[in-house]
mmCIF file of C-alpha atoms in Angstrom:
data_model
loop_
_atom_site.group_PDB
_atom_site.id
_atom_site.type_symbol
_atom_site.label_atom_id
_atom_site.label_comp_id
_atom_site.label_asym_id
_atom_site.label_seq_id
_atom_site.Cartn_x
_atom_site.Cartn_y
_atom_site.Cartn_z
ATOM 1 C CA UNK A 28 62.256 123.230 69.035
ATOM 2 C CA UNK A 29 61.198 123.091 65.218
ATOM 3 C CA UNK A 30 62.991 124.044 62.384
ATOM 4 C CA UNK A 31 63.006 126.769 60.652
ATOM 5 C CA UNK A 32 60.652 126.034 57.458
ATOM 6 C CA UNK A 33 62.661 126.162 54.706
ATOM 7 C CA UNK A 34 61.594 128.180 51.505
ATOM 8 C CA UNK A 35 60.842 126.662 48.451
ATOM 9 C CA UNK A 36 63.201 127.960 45.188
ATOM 10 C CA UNK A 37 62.354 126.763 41.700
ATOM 11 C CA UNK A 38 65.602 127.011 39.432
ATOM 12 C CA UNK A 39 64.570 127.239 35.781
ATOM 13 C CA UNK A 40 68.088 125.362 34.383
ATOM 14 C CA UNK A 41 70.641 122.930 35.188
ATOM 15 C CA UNK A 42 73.491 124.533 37.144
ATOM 16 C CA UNK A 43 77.147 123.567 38.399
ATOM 17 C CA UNK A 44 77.173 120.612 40.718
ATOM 18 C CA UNK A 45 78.551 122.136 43.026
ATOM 19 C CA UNK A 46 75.829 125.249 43.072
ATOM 20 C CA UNK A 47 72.761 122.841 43.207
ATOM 21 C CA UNK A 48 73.951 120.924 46.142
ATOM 22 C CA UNK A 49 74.443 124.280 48.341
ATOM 23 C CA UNK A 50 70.787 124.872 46.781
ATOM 24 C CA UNK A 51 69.431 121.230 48.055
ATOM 25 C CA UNK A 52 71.273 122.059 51.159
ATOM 26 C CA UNK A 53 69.954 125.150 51.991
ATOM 27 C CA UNK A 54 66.915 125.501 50.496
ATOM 28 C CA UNK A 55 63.508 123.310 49.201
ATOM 29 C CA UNK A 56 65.171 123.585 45.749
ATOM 30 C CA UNK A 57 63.125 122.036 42.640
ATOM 31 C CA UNK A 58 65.983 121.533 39.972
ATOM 32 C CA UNK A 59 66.454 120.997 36.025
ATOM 33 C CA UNK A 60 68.567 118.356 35.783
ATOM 34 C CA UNK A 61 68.302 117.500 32.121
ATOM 35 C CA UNK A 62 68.110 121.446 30.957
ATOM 36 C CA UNK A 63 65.598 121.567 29.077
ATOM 37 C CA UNK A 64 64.447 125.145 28.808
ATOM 38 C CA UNK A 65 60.955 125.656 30.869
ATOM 39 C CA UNK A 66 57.877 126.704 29.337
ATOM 40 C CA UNK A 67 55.931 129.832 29.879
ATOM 41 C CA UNK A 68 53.026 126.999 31.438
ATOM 42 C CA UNK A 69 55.603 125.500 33.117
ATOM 43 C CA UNK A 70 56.725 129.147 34.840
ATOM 44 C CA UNK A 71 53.525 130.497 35.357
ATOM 45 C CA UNK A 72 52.715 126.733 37.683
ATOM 46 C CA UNK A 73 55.528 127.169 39.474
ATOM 47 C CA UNK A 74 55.429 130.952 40.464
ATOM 48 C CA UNK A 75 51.744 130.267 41.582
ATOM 49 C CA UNK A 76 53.211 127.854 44.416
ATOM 50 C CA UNK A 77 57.159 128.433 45.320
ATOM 51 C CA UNK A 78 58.503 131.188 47.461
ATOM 52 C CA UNK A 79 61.583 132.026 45.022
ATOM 53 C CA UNK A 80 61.722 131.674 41.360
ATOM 54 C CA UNK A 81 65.931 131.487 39.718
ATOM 55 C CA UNK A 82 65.452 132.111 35.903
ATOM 56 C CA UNK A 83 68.704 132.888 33.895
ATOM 57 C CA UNK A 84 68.855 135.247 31.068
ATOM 58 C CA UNK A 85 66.858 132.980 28.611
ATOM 59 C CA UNK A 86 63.384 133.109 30.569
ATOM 60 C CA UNK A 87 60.833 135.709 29.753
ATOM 61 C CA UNK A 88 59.954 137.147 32.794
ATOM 62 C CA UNK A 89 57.238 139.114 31.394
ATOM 63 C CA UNK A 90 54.323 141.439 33.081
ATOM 64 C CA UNK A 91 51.803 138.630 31.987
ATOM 65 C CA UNK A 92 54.172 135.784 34.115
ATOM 66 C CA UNK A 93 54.051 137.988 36.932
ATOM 67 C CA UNK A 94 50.858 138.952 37.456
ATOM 68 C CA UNK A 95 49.668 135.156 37.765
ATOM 69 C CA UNK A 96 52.518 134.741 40.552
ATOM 70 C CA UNK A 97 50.973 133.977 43.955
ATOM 71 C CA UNK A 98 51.138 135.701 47.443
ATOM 72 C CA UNK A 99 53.992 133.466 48.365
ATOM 73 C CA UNK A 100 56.705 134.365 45.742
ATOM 74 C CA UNK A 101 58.325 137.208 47.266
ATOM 75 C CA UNK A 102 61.756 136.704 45.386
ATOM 76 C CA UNK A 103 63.130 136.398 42.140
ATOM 77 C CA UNK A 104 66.945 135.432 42.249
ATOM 78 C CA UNK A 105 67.941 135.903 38.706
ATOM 79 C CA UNK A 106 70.951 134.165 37.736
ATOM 80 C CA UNK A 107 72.538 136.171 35.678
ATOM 81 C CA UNK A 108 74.080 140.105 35.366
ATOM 82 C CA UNK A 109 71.572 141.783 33.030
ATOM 83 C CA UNK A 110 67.842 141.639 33.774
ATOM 84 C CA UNK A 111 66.581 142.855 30.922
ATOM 85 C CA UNK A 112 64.262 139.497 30.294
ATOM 86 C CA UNK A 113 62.479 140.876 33.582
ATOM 87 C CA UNK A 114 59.504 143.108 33.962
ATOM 88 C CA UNK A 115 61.299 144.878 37.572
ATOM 89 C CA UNK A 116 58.465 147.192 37.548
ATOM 90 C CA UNK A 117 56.158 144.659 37.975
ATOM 91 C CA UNK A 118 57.214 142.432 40.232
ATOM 92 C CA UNK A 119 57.914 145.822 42.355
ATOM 93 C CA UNK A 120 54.339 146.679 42.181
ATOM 94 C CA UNK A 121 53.255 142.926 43.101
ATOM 95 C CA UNK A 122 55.935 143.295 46.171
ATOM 96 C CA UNK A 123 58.509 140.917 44.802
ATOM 97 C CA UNK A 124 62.213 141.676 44.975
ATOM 98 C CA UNK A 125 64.470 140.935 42.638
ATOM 99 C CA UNK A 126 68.367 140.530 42.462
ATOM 100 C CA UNK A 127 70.726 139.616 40.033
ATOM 101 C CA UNK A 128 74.682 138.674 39.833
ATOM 102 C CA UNK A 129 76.661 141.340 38.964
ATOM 103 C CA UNK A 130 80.520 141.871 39.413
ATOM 104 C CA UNK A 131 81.218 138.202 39.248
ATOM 105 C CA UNK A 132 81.397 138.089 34.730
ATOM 106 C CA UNK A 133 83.444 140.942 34.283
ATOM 107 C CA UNK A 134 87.135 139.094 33.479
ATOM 108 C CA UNK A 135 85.707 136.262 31.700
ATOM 109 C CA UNK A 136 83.277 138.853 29.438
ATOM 110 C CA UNK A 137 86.225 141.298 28.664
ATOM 111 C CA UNK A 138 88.482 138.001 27.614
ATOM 112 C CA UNK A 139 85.863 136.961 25.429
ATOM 113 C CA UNK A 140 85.835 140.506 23.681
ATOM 114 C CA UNK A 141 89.906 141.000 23.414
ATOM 115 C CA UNK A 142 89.639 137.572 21.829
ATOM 116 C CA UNK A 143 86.829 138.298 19.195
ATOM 117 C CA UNK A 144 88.825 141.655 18.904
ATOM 118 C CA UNK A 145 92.054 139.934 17.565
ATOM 119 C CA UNK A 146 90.091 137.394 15.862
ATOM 120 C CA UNK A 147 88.238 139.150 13.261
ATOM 121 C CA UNK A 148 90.850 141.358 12.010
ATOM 122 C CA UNK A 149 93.509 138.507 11.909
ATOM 123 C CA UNK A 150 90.755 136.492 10.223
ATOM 124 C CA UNK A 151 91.328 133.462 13.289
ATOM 125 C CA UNK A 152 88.453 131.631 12.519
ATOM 126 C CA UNK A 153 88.533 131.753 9.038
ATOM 127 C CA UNK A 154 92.790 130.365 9.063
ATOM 128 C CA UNK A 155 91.504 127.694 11.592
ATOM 129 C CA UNK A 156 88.535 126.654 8.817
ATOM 130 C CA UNK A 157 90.846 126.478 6.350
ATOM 131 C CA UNK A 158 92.641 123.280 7.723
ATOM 132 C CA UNK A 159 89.606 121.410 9.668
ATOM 133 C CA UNK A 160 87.067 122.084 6.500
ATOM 134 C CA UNK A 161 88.776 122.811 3.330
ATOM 135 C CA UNK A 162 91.434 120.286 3.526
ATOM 136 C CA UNK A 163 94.053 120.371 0.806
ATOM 137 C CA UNK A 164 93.725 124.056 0.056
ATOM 138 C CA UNK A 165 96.877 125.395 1.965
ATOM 139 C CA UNK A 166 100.112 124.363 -0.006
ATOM 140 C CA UNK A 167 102.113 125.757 2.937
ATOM 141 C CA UNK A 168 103.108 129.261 3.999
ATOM 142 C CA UNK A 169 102.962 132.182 1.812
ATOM 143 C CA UNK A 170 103.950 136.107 1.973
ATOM 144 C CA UNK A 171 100.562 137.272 0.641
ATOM 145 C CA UNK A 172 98.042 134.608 1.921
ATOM 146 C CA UNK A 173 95.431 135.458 4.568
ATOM 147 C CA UNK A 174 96.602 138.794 5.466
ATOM 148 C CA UNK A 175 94.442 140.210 8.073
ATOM 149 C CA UNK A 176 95.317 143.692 10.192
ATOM 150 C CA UNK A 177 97.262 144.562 12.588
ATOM 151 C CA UNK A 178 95.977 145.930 16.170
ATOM 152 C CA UNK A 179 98.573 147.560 17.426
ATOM 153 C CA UNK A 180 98.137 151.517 16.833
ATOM 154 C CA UNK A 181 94.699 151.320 15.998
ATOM 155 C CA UNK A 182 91.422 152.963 17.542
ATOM 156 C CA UNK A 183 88.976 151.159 19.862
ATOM 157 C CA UNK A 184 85.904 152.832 20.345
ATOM 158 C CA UNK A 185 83.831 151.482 23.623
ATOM 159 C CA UNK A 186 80.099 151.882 23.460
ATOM 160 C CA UNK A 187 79.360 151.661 27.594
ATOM 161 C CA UNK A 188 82.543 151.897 30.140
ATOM 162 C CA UNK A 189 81.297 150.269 32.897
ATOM 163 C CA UNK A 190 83.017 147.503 34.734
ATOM 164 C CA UNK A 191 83.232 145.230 31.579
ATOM 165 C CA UNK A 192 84.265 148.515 29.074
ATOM 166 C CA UNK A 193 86.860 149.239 31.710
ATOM 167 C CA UNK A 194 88.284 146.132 31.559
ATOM 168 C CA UNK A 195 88.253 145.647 28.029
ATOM 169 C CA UNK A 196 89.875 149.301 27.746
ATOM 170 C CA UNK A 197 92.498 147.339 30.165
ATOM 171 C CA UNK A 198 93.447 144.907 27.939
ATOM 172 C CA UNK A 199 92.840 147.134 24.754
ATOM 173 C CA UNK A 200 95.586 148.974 25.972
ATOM 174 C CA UNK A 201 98.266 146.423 26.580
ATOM 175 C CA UNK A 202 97.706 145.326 22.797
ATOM 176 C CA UNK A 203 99.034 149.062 21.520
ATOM 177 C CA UNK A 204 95.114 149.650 21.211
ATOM 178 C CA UNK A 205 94.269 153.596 21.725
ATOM 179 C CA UNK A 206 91.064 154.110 24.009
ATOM 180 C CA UNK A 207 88.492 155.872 23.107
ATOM 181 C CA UNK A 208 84.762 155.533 24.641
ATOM 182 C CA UNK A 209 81.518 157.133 24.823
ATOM 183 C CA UNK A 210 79.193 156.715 27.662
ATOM 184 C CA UNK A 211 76.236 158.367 29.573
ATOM 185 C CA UNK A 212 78.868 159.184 32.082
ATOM 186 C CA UNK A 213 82.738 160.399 31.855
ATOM 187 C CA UNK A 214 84.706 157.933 34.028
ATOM 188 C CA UNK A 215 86.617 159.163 36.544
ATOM 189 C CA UNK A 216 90.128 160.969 35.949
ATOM 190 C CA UNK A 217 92.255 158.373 37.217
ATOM 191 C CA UNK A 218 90.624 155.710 35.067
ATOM 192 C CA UNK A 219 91.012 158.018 31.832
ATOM 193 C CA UNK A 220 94.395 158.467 33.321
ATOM 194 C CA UNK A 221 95.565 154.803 33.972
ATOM 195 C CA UNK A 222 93.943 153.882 30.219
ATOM 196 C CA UNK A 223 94.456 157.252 28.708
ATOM 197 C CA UNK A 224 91.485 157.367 27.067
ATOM 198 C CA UNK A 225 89.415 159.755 25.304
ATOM 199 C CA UNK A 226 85.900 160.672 25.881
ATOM 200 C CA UNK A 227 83.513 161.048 23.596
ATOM 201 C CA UNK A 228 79.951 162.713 24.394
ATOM 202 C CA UNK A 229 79.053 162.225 21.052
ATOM 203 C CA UNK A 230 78.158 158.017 19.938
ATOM 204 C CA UNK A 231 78.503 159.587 15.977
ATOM 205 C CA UNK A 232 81.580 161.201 16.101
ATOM 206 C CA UNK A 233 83.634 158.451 17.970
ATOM 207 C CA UNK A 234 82.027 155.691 15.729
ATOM 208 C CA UNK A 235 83.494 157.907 12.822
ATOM 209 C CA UNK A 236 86.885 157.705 13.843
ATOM 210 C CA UNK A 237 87.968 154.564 15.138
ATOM 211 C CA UNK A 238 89.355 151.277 13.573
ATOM 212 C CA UNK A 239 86.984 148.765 16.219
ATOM 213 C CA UNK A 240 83.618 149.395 17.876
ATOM 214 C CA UNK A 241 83.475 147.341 20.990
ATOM 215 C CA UNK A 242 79.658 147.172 22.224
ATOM 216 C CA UNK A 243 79.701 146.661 26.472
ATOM 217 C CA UNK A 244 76.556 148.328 27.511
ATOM 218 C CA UNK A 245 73.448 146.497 28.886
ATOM 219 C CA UNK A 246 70.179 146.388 27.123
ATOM 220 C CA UNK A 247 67.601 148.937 28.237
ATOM 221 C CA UNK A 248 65.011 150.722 26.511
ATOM 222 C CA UNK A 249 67.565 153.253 25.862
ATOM 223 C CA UNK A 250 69.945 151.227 24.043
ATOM 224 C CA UNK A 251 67.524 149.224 21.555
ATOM 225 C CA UNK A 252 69.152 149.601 18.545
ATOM 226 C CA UNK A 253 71.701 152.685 19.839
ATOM 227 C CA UNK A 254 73.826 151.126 16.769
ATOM 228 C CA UNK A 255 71.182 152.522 14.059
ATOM 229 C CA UNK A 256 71.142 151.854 10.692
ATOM 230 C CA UNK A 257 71.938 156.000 10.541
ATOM 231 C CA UNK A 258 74.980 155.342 12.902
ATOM 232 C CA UNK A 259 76.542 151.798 11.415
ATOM 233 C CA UNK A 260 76.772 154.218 8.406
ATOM 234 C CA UNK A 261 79.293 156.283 10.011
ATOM 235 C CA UNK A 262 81.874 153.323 10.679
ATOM 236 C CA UNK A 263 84.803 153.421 8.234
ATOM 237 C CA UNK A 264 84.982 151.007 5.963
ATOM 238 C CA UNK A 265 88.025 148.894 7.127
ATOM 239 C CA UNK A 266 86.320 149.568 10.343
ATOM 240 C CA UNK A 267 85.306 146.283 12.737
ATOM 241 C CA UNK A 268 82.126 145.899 15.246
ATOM 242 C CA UNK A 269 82.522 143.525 17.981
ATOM 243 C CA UNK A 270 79.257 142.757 20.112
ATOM 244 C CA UNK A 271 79.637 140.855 23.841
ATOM 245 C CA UNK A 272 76.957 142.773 25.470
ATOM 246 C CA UNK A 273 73.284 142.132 24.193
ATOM 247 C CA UNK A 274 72.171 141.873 20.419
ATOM 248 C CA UNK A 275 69.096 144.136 20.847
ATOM 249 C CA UNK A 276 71.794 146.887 20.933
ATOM 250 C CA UNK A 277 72.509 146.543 17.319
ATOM 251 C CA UNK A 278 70.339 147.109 14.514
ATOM 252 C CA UNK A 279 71.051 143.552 12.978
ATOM 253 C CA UNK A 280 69.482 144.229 9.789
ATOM 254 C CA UNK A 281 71.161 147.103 9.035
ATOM 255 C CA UNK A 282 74.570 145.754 10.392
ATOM 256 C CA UNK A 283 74.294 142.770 7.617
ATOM 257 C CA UNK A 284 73.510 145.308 4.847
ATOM 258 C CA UNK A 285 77.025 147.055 5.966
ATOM 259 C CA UNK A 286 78.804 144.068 5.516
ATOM 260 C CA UNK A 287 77.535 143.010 2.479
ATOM 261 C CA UNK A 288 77.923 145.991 1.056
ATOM 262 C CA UNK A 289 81.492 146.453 2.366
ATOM 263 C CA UNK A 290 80.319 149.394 4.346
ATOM 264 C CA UNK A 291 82.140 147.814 7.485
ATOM 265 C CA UNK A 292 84.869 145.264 7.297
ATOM 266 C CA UNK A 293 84.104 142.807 9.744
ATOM 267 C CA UNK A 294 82.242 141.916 12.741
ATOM 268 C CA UNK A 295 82.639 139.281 16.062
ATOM 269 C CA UNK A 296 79.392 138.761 17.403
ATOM 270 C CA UNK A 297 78.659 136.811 20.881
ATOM 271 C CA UNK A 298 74.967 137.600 20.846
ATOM 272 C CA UNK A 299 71.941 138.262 18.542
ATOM 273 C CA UNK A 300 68.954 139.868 18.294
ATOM 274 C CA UNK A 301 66.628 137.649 18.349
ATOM 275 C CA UNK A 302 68.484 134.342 19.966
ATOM 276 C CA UNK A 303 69.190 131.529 19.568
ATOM 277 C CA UNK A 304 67.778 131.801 16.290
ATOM 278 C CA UNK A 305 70.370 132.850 13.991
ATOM 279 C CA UNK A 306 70.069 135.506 10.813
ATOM 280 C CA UNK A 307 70.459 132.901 8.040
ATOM 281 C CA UNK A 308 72.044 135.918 6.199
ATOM 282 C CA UNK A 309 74.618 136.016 9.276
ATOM 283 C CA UNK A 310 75.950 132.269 8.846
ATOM 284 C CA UNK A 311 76.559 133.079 5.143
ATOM 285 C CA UNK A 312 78.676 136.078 6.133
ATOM 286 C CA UNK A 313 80.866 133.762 8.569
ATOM 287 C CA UNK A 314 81.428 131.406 5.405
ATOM 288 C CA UNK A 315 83.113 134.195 4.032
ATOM 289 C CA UNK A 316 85.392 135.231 6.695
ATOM 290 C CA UNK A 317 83.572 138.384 7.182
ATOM 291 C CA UNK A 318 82.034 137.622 10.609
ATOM 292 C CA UNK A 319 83.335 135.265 13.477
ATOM 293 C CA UNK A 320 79.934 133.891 15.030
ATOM 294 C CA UNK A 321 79.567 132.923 19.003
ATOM 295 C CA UNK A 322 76.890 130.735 20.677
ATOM 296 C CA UNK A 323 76.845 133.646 23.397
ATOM 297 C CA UNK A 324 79.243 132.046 26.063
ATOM 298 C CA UNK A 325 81.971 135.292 26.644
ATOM 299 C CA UNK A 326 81.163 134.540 30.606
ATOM 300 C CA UNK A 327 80.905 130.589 29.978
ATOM 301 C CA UNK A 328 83.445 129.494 32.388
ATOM 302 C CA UNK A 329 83.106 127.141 35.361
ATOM 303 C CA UNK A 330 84.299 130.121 37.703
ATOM 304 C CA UNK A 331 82.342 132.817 36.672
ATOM 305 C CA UNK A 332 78.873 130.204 36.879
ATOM 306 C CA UNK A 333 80.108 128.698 40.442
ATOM 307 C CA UNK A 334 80.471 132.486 41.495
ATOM 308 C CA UNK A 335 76.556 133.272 40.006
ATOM 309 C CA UNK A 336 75.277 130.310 42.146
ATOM 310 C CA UNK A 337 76.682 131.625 45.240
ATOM 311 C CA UNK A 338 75.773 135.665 44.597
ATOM 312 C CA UNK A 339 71.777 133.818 44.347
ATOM 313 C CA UNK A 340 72.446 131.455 47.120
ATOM 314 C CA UNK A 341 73.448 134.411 49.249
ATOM 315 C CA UNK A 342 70.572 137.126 47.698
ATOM 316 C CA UNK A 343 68.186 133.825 48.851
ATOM 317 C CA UNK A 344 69.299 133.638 52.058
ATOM 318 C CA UNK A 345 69.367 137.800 53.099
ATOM 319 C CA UNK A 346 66.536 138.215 51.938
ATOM 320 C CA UNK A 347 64.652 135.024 54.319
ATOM 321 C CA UNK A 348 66.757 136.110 56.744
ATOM 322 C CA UNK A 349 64.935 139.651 56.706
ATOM 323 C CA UNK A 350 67.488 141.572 55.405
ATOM 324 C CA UNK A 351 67.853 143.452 52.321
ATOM 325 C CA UNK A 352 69.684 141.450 49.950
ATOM 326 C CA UNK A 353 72.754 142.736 48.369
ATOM 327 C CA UNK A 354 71.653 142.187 44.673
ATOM 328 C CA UNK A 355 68.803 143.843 44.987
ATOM 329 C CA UNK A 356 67.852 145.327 41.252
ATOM 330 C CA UNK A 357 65.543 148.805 41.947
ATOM 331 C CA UNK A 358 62.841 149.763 39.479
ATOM 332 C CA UNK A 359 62.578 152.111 37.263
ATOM 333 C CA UNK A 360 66.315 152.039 35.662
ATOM 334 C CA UNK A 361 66.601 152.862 32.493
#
């Protein structure tokens, strides 16, 4: 009796040991063992011959990528939670099915936003810069030096309470935080219960009244710049704008402007608009403790990737198995 033939998966970056040999196991898996970042050529070979393509979040996955994709890739196994680098209308039309990883990034996202949340307002990164890169300027402790804010009875405002906005509100709330968020949907009662939080149906008039803007919704066409230049104008002044989610949802531009012009206090950005190239204007800001800058790893931990590999490793192996796989992403969100 012959073996099952088994399909051929092209990953697009170097993942956890222990992911890629369940992938070699499993699966004809082509891997990326030194990294480097694949080329649109490069994509467009290998969806013209494998049966499964695995980009992560930084491969354009475009309508033009797609359409040169042969018979034989019926799957795209997207490691990562957002698929916004993914024409899913396309590949629906050319009968491909994608999936994604979501669920698995919540904690380790929501961490990395409570700790950009208490950094920028106690000025962390700026106190830490002062020993490692301007040795010689602290003569020792001081009652009026580097005073930063407290968090305890302030205001968060969540843009998007989904999993990750939930579980920021979580943690929010055992720092003395009070919860407010705005989102297409109210949250059930019991959640607004457990975090006592207030809804806002209104983006303008929550971003008006609270001390930090937390930004935890996914990029859609919907969200492009949701934080306008029109709406970063309503922030208070000694207000803060933290940004874990994706940069697209920020106006950049205008967000810079605010800063410079002492329109909003501070910001603690994970991700940027157009990454990984970084706003020149941005790194300046940093130098003067007005920012604390990221290279976009809030769900960089060896859990939350070894948890990825096995969502795709399991979305592979439904879907060959002729099931519907449980990751499946429908077109046509928004």
């Amino acid at each position: 009796m012959t073996s099952k033939k088994k399909p051929t998966v092209y990953i697009t970056r170097k993942l956890p040991d222990v992911v890629e040999t369940r992938m070699r196991e499993l699966f004809d898996a082509e891997l990326n063992i030194d990294d480097t970042p694949r080329s649109q050529p490069e994509l467009v070979a290998a969806v013209k011959r494998v049966d499964v393509l695995v980009p992560t979040v930084t491969d354009r996955i475009d309508a033009a990528l797609i359409e040169q994709a042969g018979p034989q890739l019926k799957l795209i196994a997207a490691f990562s939670n957002g698929v916004d680098n993914i024409d899913v209308d396309t590949a629906a039309r050319k009968g491909i099915t994608v999936t994604n990883t979501p669920n698995v990034l919540t904690e380790d996202t929501a961490d990395m936003t409570m700790a950009l949340i208490l950094a920028v307002p106690r000025r962390l990164a700026e106190g830490a810069q002062v020993l490692t890169d301007r040795k010689g300027e602290w003569a020792g402790w001081s009652p009026t030096w580097m005073l930063g804010r407290r968090i305890a009875g302030k205001r968060i405002g969540i843009v998007g309470m989904g999993r990750i906005g939930t579980a920021v509100a979580r943690r929010a709330k055992a720092f003395g935080l009070s919860i407010h968020y705005h989102n297409r949907h109210r949250v059930k009662r019991e959640t607004e219960e457990m975090l006592e939080a207030t809804y806002w149906d209104s983006l303008d008039q929550m971003l008006a009244r609270v001390d930090i803007v937390s930004v935890n919704c996914p990029s859609t066409p919907a969200t492009y710049h949701l934080l306008s230049a029109r709406r970063l104008a309503l922030m208070r002044p000694d207000s803060y704008i933290v940004n874990t989610a994706r940069g697209d949802v920020i106006d950049e531009t205008a967000m810079i402007k605010c800063l410079r012009e002492g329109k909003i206090a501070g910001a603690g950005l994970d991700v940027f608009e157009n990454e990984p190239a970084i706003n020149p204007k941005l790194i300046r800001l940093a130098g003067e403790g007005k920012v604390v800058l990221l290279p976009h790893m809030s769900s960089a931990t060896l859990e939350g990737r070894i948890d990825m590999g096995e969502k795709v490793v399991i979305n592979i192996r439904t879907f060959f198995d002729g099931h519907r796989p449980p990751d499946r992403v429908l077109p046509g969100r928004d």
